[in-house]
Short mmCIF file of C-alpha atoms in Angstrom, two decimals:
data_model
loop_
_atom_site.label_atom_id
_atom_site.label_comp_id
_atom_site.label_asym_id
_atom_site.label_seq_id
_atom_site.Cartn_x
_atom_site.Cartn_y
_atom_site.Cartn_z
CA MET X 15 90.91 83.87 139.08
CA THR X 16 94.11 85.23 137.54
CA THR X 17 94.71 81.98 135.63
CA THR X 18 91.16 82.00 134.28
CA ARG X 19 91.55 85.59 133.15
CA ARG X 20 94.80 84.80 131.38
CA VAL X 21 93.23 81.82 129.61
CA GLY X 22 90.30 83.99 128.58
CA ASN X 23 92.59 86.72 127.26
CA THR X 24 94.61 84.11 125.35
CA VAL X 25 91.50 82.64 123.77
CA VAL X 26 90.23 86.10 122.80
CA GLY X 27 93.64 86.96 121.32
CA ILE X 28 93.69 83.76 119.25
CA LEU X 29 90.17 84.39 117.98
CA LEU X 30 91.06 87.95 116.99
CA VAL X 31 94.14 86.73 115.12
CA LEU X 32 92.07 84.14 113.28
CA VAL X 33 89.43 86.70 112.40
CA PHE X 34 92.04 89.01 110.86
CA LEU X 35 94.17 86.31 109.23
CA ALA X 36 91.35 84.27 107.68
CA PRO X 37 90.47 86.89 105.01
CA VAL X 38 94.16 87.43 104.26
CA TYR X 39 94.77 83.71 103.84
CA TRP X 40 91.73 83.29 101.61
CA MET X 41 92.80 86.28 99.50
CA ILE X 42 96.25 84.75 98.96
CA ASN X 43 94.73 81.32 98.35
CA VAL X 44 92.39 82.62 95.63
CA SER X 45 95.17 84.63 93.99
CA LEU X 46 97.23 81.47 93.47
CA GLN X 47 94.45 79.36 91.92
CA SER X 48 93.28 79.28 88.34
CA SER X 49 89.83 80.46 87.35
CA ASP X 50 88.72 76.86 86.74
CA ALA X 51 89.84 75.75 90.21
CA LEU X 52 87.81 78.53 91.82
CA LEU X 53 84.61 77.13 90.28
CA ARG X 54 85.00 73.69 91.84
CA THR X 55 82.72 72.50 94.62
CA PRO X 56 83.86 72.32 97.35
CA PRO X 57 86.56 74.98 96.91
CA ALA X 58 90.20 74.11 97.49
CA TRP X 59 91.47 75.24 100.88
CA PHE X 60 95.09 75.20 99.68
CA PRO X 61 96.58 75.99 96.25
CA PHE X 62 98.03 72.53 95.47
CA ASP X 63 98.72 73.57 91.88
CA PRO X 64 99.52 77.28 92.21
CA THR X 65 99.55 79.60 89.25
CA TRP X 66 101.18 83.01 89.02
CA SER X 67 99.13 84.22 86.07
CA GLY X 68 97.02 86.44 88.34
CA TYR X 69 100.11 88.26 89.62
CA ALA X 70 101.49 88.62 86.10
CA GLU X 71 98.25 90.22 84.94
CA ALA X 72 98.05 92.37 88.08
CA LEU X 73 101.54 93.75 87.49
CA ARG X 74 100.78 94.32 83.81
CA THR X 75 97.51 96.17 84.35
CA GLN X 76 97.98 97.69 87.82
CA GLY X 77 101.72 98.29 88.08
CA SER X 78 101.49 101.95 87.08
CA HIS X 79 98.64 102.47 89.52
CA LEU X 80 100.77 101.11 92.36
CA VAL X 81 103.49 103.60 91.48
CA THR X 82 100.90 106.40 91.36
CA SER X 83 99.60 105.54 94.84
CA LEU X 84 103.16 105.32 96.15
CA VAL X 85 103.99 108.81 94.85
CA ILE X 86 100.77 110.26 96.28
CA ALA X 87 101.24 108.56 99.67
CA LEU X 88 104.87 109.66 100.03
CA GLY X 89 104.00 113.19 98.92
CA THR X 90 101.20 113.30 101.47
CA VAL X 91 103.58 112.20 104.23
CA VAL X 92 106.13 114.88 103.34
CA PHE X 93 103.55 117.65 103.05
CA THR X 94 101.75 116.58 106.23
CA LEU X 95 104.91 116.56 108.33
CA LEU X 96 106.17 119.86 106.89
CA VAL X 97 102.91 121.56 107.88
CA SER X 98 101.88 119.72 111.04
CA ALA X 99 105.21 119.53 112.88
CA PRO X 100 105.82 123.32 113.12
CA ALA X 101 102.12 123.91 113.80
CA ALA X 102 102.10 121.36 116.62
CA TYR X 103 105.29 122.86 118.09
CA ALA X 104 103.75 126.33 118.10
CA LEU X 105 100.54 125.09 119.73
CA ALA X 106 102.46 123.10 122.33
CA ARG X 107 105.25 125.51 123.35
CA PHE X 108 104.12 129.06 122.56
CA ARG X 109 101.65 130.90 124.74
CA LEU X 110 99.32 132.19 122.08
CA ARG X 111 95.85 133.58 122.48
CA GLY X 112 93.13 131.24 121.31
CA THR X 113 95.34 128.13 121.38
CA LEU X 114 92.64 125.93 122.91
CA ALA X 115 90.07 127.28 120.45
CA LEU X 116 92.39 126.47 117.56
CA VAL X 117 92.97 122.96 118.87
CA LEU X 118 89.20 122.53 119.10
CA VAL X 119 88.86 123.65 115.49
CA VAL X 120 91.49 121.12 114.42
CA LEU X 121 89.59 118.43 116.31
CA LEU X 122 86.32 119.43 114.65
CA VAL X 123 87.94 119.23 111.22
CA GLN X 124 88.62 115.56 111.95
CA MET X 125 84.88 115.05 112.37
CA VAL X 126 83.91 116.48 108.96
CA PRO X 127 82.78 113.62 106.66
CA GLY X 128 85.05 112.98 103.71
CA ILE X 129 82.23 113.33 101.20
CA VAL X 130 81.56 116.86 102.46
CA MET X 131 85.25 117.70 102.05
CA ALA X 132 85.28 116.22 98.55
CA ASN X 133 82.22 118.21 97.45
CA SER X 134 83.78 121.40 98.79
CA LEU X 135 87.17 120.85 97.19
CA TYR X 136 85.98 119.74 93.75
CA PRO X 137 84.96 123.19 92.39
CA ILE X 138 88.14 124.71 93.83
CA PHE X 139 90.39 122.06 92.26
CA SER X 140 88.49 122.32 88.99
CA GLY X 141 88.98 126.08 88.90
CA VAL X 142 92.74 126.01 89.55
CA GLY X 143 93.49 122.92 87.45
CA LEU X 144 94.32 120.43 90.21
CA LEU X 145 92.06 117.63 88.98
CA ASP X 146 93.94 114.59 87.67
CA SER X 147 97.20 115.79 89.21
CA TYR X 148 99.58 114.64 91.92
CA PRO X 149 99.51 117.98 93.80
CA GLY X 150 95.72 117.88 93.84
CA MET X 151 95.61 114.38 95.31
CA ILE X 152 98.31 115.22 97.87
CA LEU X 153 96.46 118.34 98.99
CA ALA X 154 93.15 116.48 99.17
CA ASP X 155 94.58 113.69 101.34
CA SER X 156 96.39 116.23 103.49
CA THR X 157 93.13 117.90 104.47
CA LEU X 158 92.49 114.91 106.74
CA THR X 159 96.03 113.83 107.63
CA VAL X 160 97.31 117.26 108.73
CA PRO X 161 94.75 117.76 111.56
CA PHE X 162 95.39 114.23 112.84
CA ALA X 163 99.15 114.73 112.77
CA VAL X 164 98.85 118.10 114.55
CA LEU X 165 96.90 116.50 117.39
CA ILE X 166 99.35 113.60 117.75
CA LEU X 167 102.49 115.78 117.61
CA ARG X 168 101.12 118.51 119.88
CA THR X 169 100.32 115.98 122.59
CA PHE X 170 103.83 114.56 122.43
CA MET X 171 105.60 117.92 122.17
CA SER X 172 103.75 119.18 125.22
CA GLY X 173 105.61 116.53 127.21
CA VAL X 174 109.09 117.59 126.07
CA PRO X 175 110.95 118.86 129.16
CA GLY X 176 111.28 122.64 129.13
CA GLU X 177 114.86 122.30 130.39
CA LEU X 178 115.94 120.84 127.05
CA ILE X 179 114.55 123.79 125.15
CA GLU X 180 116.02 126.29 127.61
CA ALA X 181 119.43 124.62 127.37
CA ALA X 182 119.32 124.90 123.59
CA ARG X 183 118.38 128.58 123.81
CA VAL X 184 121.26 129.20 126.23
CA ASP X 185 123.64 127.58 123.71
CA GLY X 186 122.51 130.14 121.14
CA CYS X 187 119.96 128.13 119.18
CA GLY X 188 117.08 130.04 117.65
CA GLN X 189 113.51 128.81 117.47
CA TRP X 190 113.99 126.88 114.23
CA ARG X 191 117.32 125.41 115.32
CA THR X 192 115.80 124.33 118.63
CA PHE X 193 112.84 122.82 116.82
CA GLY X 194 114.94 120.90 114.30
CA SER X 195 117.86 119.84 116.49
CA VAL X 196 116.19 119.22 119.86
CA VAL X 197 112.41 118.83 119.66
CA LEU X 198 112.09 116.70 116.54
CA PRO X 199 114.69 114.09 117.59
CA VAL X 200 113.01 113.77 120.99
CA CYS X 201 109.62 113.38 119.28
CA ARG X 202 110.87 110.83 116.74
CA ASN X 203 108.29 108.21 117.69
CA ALA X 204 105.41 110.66 117.33
CA VAL X 205 106.75 111.88 113.96
CA ILE X 206 106.99 108.29 112.69
CA THR X 207 103.47 107.60 113.96
CA ALA X 208 102.02 110.66 112.22
CA GLY X 209 103.89 109.85 109.01
CA LEU X 210 102.79 106.21 109.07
CA PHE X 211 99.11 107.00 109.54
CA SER X 212 99.34 109.66 106.83
CA PHE X 213 100.84 107.13 104.43
CA LEU X 214 98.22 104.50 105.23
CA PHE X 215 95.35 106.94 104.76
CA ALA X 216 96.67 108.24 101.43
CA TRP X 217 97.46 104.70 100.25
CA ALA X 218 93.97 103.37 101.09
CA ASP X 219 92.02 106.48 100.07
CA PHE X 220 89.22 105.81 97.61
CA LEU X 221 86.81 108.72 98.01
CA PHE X 222 89.21 111.50 97.03
CA ALA X 223 90.84 109.28 94.40
CA VAL X 224 87.58 108.55 92.59
CA SER X 225 86.36 112.14 92.99
CA PHE X 226 89.42 114.01 91.73
CA THR X 227 90.72 111.65 89.02
CA THR X 228 89.17 110.53 85.76
CA GLY X 229 91.77 107.90 84.88
CA ASN X 230 93.06 109.83 81.88
CA THR X 231 96.40 110.81 83.41
CA ILE X 232 96.74 109.34 86.93
CA GLN X 233 94.82 106.61 88.70
CA PRO X 234 95.59 105.39 92.25
CA ILE X 235 95.54 101.69 93.01
CA THR X 236 92.23 101.85 94.92
CA VAL X 237 90.44 103.18 91.85
CA GLY X 238 92.40 100.76 89.67
CA ILE X 239 91.15 97.79 91.70
CA TYR X 240 87.60 99.15 91.60
CA ARG X 241 87.61 99.42 87.81
CA PHE X 242 89.55 96.18 87.41
CA VAL X 243 86.86 94.31 89.35
CA GLY X 244 84.20 95.81 87.13
CA ASN X 245 86.00 94.69 83.96
CA GLN X 246 87.22 91.29 85.19
CA THR X 247 84.28 89.78 87.03
CA THR X 248 85.37 86.24 86.08
CA ASN X 249 89.11 86.68 86.69
CA TRP X 250 89.09 86.51 90.48
CA ASN X 251 92.66 85.28 90.81
CA GLY X 252 93.84 88.46 89.05
CA VAL X 253 91.60 90.60 91.26
CA MET X 254 92.88 88.97 94.45
CA ALA X 255 96.48 89.14 93.23
CA THR X 256 96.03 92.88 92.76
CA ALA X 257 94.63 93.15 96.29
CA VAL X 258 97.60 91.20 97.69
CA LEU X 259 100.10 93.46 95.93
CA ALA X 260 98.26 96.55 97.17
CA SER X 261 98.40 95.24 100.75
CA ILE X 262 102.14 94.60 100.83
CA PRO X 263 103.39 98.20 101.40
CA ALA X 264 100.95 98.81 104.27
CA ALA X 265 101.78 95.46 105.89
CA VAL X 266 105.54 96.06 105.63
CA LEU X 267 105.26 99.53 107.14
CA LEU X 268 103.09 98.33 110.02
CA LEU X 269 105.47 95.48 110.84
CA THR X 270 108.62 97.61 110.71
CA ALA X 271 107.23 100.64 112.56
CA GLN X 272 104.91 99.04 115.10
CA ARG X 273 107.17 99.71 118.09
CA TYR X 274 107.51 103.37 117.11
CA VAL X 275 103.75 103.63 116.67
CA ALA X 276 103.07 102.16 120.13
CA ALA X 277 105.55 104.57 121.72
CA GLY X 278 104.25 107.51 119.71
CA ILE X 279 100.61 106.94 120.65
CA THR X 280 101.19 106.35 124.37
CA GLY X 281 104.26 108.52 124.94
CA GLY X 282 102.40 111.81 124.96
CA GLY X 283 99.91 110.62 127.53
CA VAL X 284 102.41 110.52 130.41
CA LYS X 285 104.16 113.62 131.71
CA GLU X 286 106.83 113.71 134.35
#
């Protein structure tokens, strides 16, 4: 029975890998073929005569948009961690009235649809001049990343042994020194997890990007791809090359930080 279960799990794992890798392979395959080769029947399953013209055009037309998304994503990570880490520490370690109610509110914020958030923020951003600006996009993305990061970090910080904090207080550390020198290093995996998910959300965001930018000054890569597809309906190798370039940062981050993410997600669920 155990052998059968292992075989079944292996088969399921292989099928899942194929399901996820097949679109990626086809995207790379199309990006390396010329427009004429894409019109052949049957289509080529491998780029025997690869061309890099799609990537050259993608870098020429979408390079600035990639940089814009990178700035917005990194700014969102910094702002999210600066706000959520102290908030999570206060909710986890301080005995405050209404803590559970506040945590419930944070959880409910996660359930608010993005389109509702965008409609609410647009008149505010328009009134204070945050449309078509990096601070506006960072604040908009942070409205969804901060609550998520607070929940992740609070769960992990609740499991930090109280003896560590008491030892730091005995050594003369204040609240901020204890938080920065003791709690944050212990919660490194959770901090990396919260930062990674914040980056991925801001990098892949389309709703806020298309709502709060007009393309006159800044334009994230998601909106750039959307408008590029509309203008280049016959240049599919350029479209797919743009999609490949936009996927590289997220793929690199997931591969390099996967062990921290696994520890950060599961670490807070076990208390000694």
